[in-house]
CSV table of C-alpha atoms in Angstrom, one decimal:
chain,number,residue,atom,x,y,z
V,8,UNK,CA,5.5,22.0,21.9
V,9,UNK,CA,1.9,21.5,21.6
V,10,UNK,CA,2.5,20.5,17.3
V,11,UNK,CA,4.9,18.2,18.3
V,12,UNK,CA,2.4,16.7,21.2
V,13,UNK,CA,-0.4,16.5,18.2
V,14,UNK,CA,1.8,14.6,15.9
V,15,UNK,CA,2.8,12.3,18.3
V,16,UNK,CA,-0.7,12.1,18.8
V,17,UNK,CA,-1.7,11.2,15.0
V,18,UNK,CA,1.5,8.7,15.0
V,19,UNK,CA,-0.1,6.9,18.0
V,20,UNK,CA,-3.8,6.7,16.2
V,21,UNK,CA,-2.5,5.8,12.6
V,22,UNK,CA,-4.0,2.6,12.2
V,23,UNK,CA,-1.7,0.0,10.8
V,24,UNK,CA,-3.3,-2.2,8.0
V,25,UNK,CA,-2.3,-5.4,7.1
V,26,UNK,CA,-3.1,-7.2,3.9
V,27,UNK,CA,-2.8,-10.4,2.7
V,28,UNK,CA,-2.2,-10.3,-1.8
V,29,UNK,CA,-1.3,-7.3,-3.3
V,30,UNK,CA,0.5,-7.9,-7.1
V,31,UNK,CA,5.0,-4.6,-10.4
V,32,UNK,CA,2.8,-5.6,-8.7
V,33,UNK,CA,2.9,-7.2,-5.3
V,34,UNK,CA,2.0,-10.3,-4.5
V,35,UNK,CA,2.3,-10.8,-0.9
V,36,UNK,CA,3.3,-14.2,0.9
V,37,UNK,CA,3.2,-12.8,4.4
V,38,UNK,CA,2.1,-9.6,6.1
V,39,UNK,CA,2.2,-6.4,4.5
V,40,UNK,CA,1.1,-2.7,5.9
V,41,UNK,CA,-0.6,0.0,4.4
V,42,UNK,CA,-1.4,3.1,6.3
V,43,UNK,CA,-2.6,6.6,5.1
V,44,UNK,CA,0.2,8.9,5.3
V,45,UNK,CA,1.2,11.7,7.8
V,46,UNK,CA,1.7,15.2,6.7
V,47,UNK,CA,5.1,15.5,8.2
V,48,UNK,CA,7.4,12.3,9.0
V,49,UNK,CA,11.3,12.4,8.7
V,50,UNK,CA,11.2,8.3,8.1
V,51,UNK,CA,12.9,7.7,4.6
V,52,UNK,CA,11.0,5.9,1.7
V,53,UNK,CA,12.3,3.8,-0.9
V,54,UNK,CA,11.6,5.2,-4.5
V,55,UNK,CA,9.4,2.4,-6.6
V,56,UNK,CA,12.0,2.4,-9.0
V,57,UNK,CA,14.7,1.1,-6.9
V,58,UNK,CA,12.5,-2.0,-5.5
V,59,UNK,CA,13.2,-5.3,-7.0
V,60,UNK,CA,11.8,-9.0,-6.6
V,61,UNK,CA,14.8,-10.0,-4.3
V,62,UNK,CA,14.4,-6.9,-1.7
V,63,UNK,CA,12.1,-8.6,1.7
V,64,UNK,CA,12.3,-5.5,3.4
V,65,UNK,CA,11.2,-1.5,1.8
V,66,UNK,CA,8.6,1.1,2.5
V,67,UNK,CA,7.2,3.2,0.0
V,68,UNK,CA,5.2,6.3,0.1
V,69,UNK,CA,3.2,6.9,-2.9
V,70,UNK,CA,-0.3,8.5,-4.2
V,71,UNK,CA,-3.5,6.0,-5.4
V,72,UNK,CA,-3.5,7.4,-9.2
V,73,UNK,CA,-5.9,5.1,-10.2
V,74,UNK,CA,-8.8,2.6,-8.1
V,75,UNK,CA,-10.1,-0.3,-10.4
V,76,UNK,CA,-13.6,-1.7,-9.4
V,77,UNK,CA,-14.1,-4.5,-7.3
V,78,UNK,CA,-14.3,-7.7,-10.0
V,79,UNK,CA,-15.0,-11.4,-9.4
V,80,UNK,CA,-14.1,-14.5,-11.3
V,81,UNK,CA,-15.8,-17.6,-11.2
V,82,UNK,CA,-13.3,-20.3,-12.8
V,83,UNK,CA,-11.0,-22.8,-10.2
V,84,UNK,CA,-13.1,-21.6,-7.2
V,85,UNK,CA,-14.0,-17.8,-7.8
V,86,UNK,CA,-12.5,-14.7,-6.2
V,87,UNK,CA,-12.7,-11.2,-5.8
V,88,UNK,CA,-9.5,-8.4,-7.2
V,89,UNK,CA,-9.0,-4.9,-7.3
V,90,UNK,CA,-6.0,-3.0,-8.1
V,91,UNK,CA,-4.6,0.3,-7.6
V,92,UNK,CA,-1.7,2.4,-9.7
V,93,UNK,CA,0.7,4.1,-7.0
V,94,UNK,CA,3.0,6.9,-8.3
V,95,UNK,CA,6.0,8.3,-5.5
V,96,UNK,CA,7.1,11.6,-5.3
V,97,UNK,CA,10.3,10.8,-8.1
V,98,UNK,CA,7.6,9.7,-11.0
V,99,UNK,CA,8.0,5.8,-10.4
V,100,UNK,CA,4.6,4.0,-10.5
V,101,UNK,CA,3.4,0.6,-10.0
V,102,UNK,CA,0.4,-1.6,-9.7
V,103,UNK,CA,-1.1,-2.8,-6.4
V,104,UNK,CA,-3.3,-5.9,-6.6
V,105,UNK,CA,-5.2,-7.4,-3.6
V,106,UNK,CA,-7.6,-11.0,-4.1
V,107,UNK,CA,-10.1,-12.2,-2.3
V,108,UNK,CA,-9.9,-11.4,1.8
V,109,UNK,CA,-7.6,-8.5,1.1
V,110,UNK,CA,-9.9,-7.0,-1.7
V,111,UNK,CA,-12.6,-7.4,0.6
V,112,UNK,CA,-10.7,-5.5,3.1
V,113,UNK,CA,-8.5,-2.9,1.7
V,114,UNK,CA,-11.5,-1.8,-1.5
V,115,UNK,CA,-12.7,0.6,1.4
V,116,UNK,CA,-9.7,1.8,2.4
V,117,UNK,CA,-7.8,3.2,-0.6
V,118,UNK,CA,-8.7,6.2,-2.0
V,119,UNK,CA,-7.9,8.1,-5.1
V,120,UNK,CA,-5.8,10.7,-4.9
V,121,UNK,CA,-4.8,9.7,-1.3
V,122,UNK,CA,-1.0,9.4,-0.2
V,123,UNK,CA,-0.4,5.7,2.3
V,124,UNK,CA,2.6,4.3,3.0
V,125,UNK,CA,2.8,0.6,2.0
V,126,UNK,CA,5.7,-2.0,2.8
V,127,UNK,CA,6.5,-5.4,3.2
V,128,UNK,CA,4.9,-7.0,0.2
V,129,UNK,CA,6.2,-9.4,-2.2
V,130,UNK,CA,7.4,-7.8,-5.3
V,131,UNK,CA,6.6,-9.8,-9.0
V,132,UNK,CA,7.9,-8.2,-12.1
């Protein structure tokens, strides 16, 4: 009893992350959630390699393989991007991107070598 009491525990003090642009990449319209990932959770994930541009609803779980720096751009306005390359436990990868507030916000937060569990992004091909 007292593991199950400590992961309930964790579950309840997982923060939730939302982010606004991430680009097979993702390129998010709405909300989307990244979170790092608990050592043991029974919730099923959707391989990368099943997710397609027409799919509104998945949740991956997948290691940061690679963190680009943090670049800007100063053409039509500016902005800030960073990407990451996420790779599941079958072998699919793709690439995360995030501009501007969502850079800002989620640079600090992924790590390499790290496991998070992402969904609800918009998926480009």
């Amino acid at each position: 009893q007292p593991m199950q009491q400590q992961q309930q525990q964790q579950q309840q003090q997982r923060p939730t992350t939302n982010f606004n642009n991430v680009n097979r990449s993702y390129n998010n319209m709405g909300s989307a959630a990244a979170t790092p990932a608990p050592s043991n959770n029974a919730t099923q994930y959707q391989p990368i390699a099943s997710l397609n541009p027409y799919q509104h609803r998945w949740t991956i779980k997948a290691r940061v393989t690679r963190k680009s720096t943090m670049r800007t751009w100063t053409a039509r306005g500016g902005g800030r991007l960073f990407s990451v390359d996420l790779l599941d436990s079958n072998g699919g990868e793709i690439k995360c991107t995030m501009f501007n507030e969502a850079a800002d916000q989620f640079f600090p937060i992924f790590q390499q070598n790290k496991v998070y569990i992402i969904s609800r992004g918009q998926i480009r091909v």
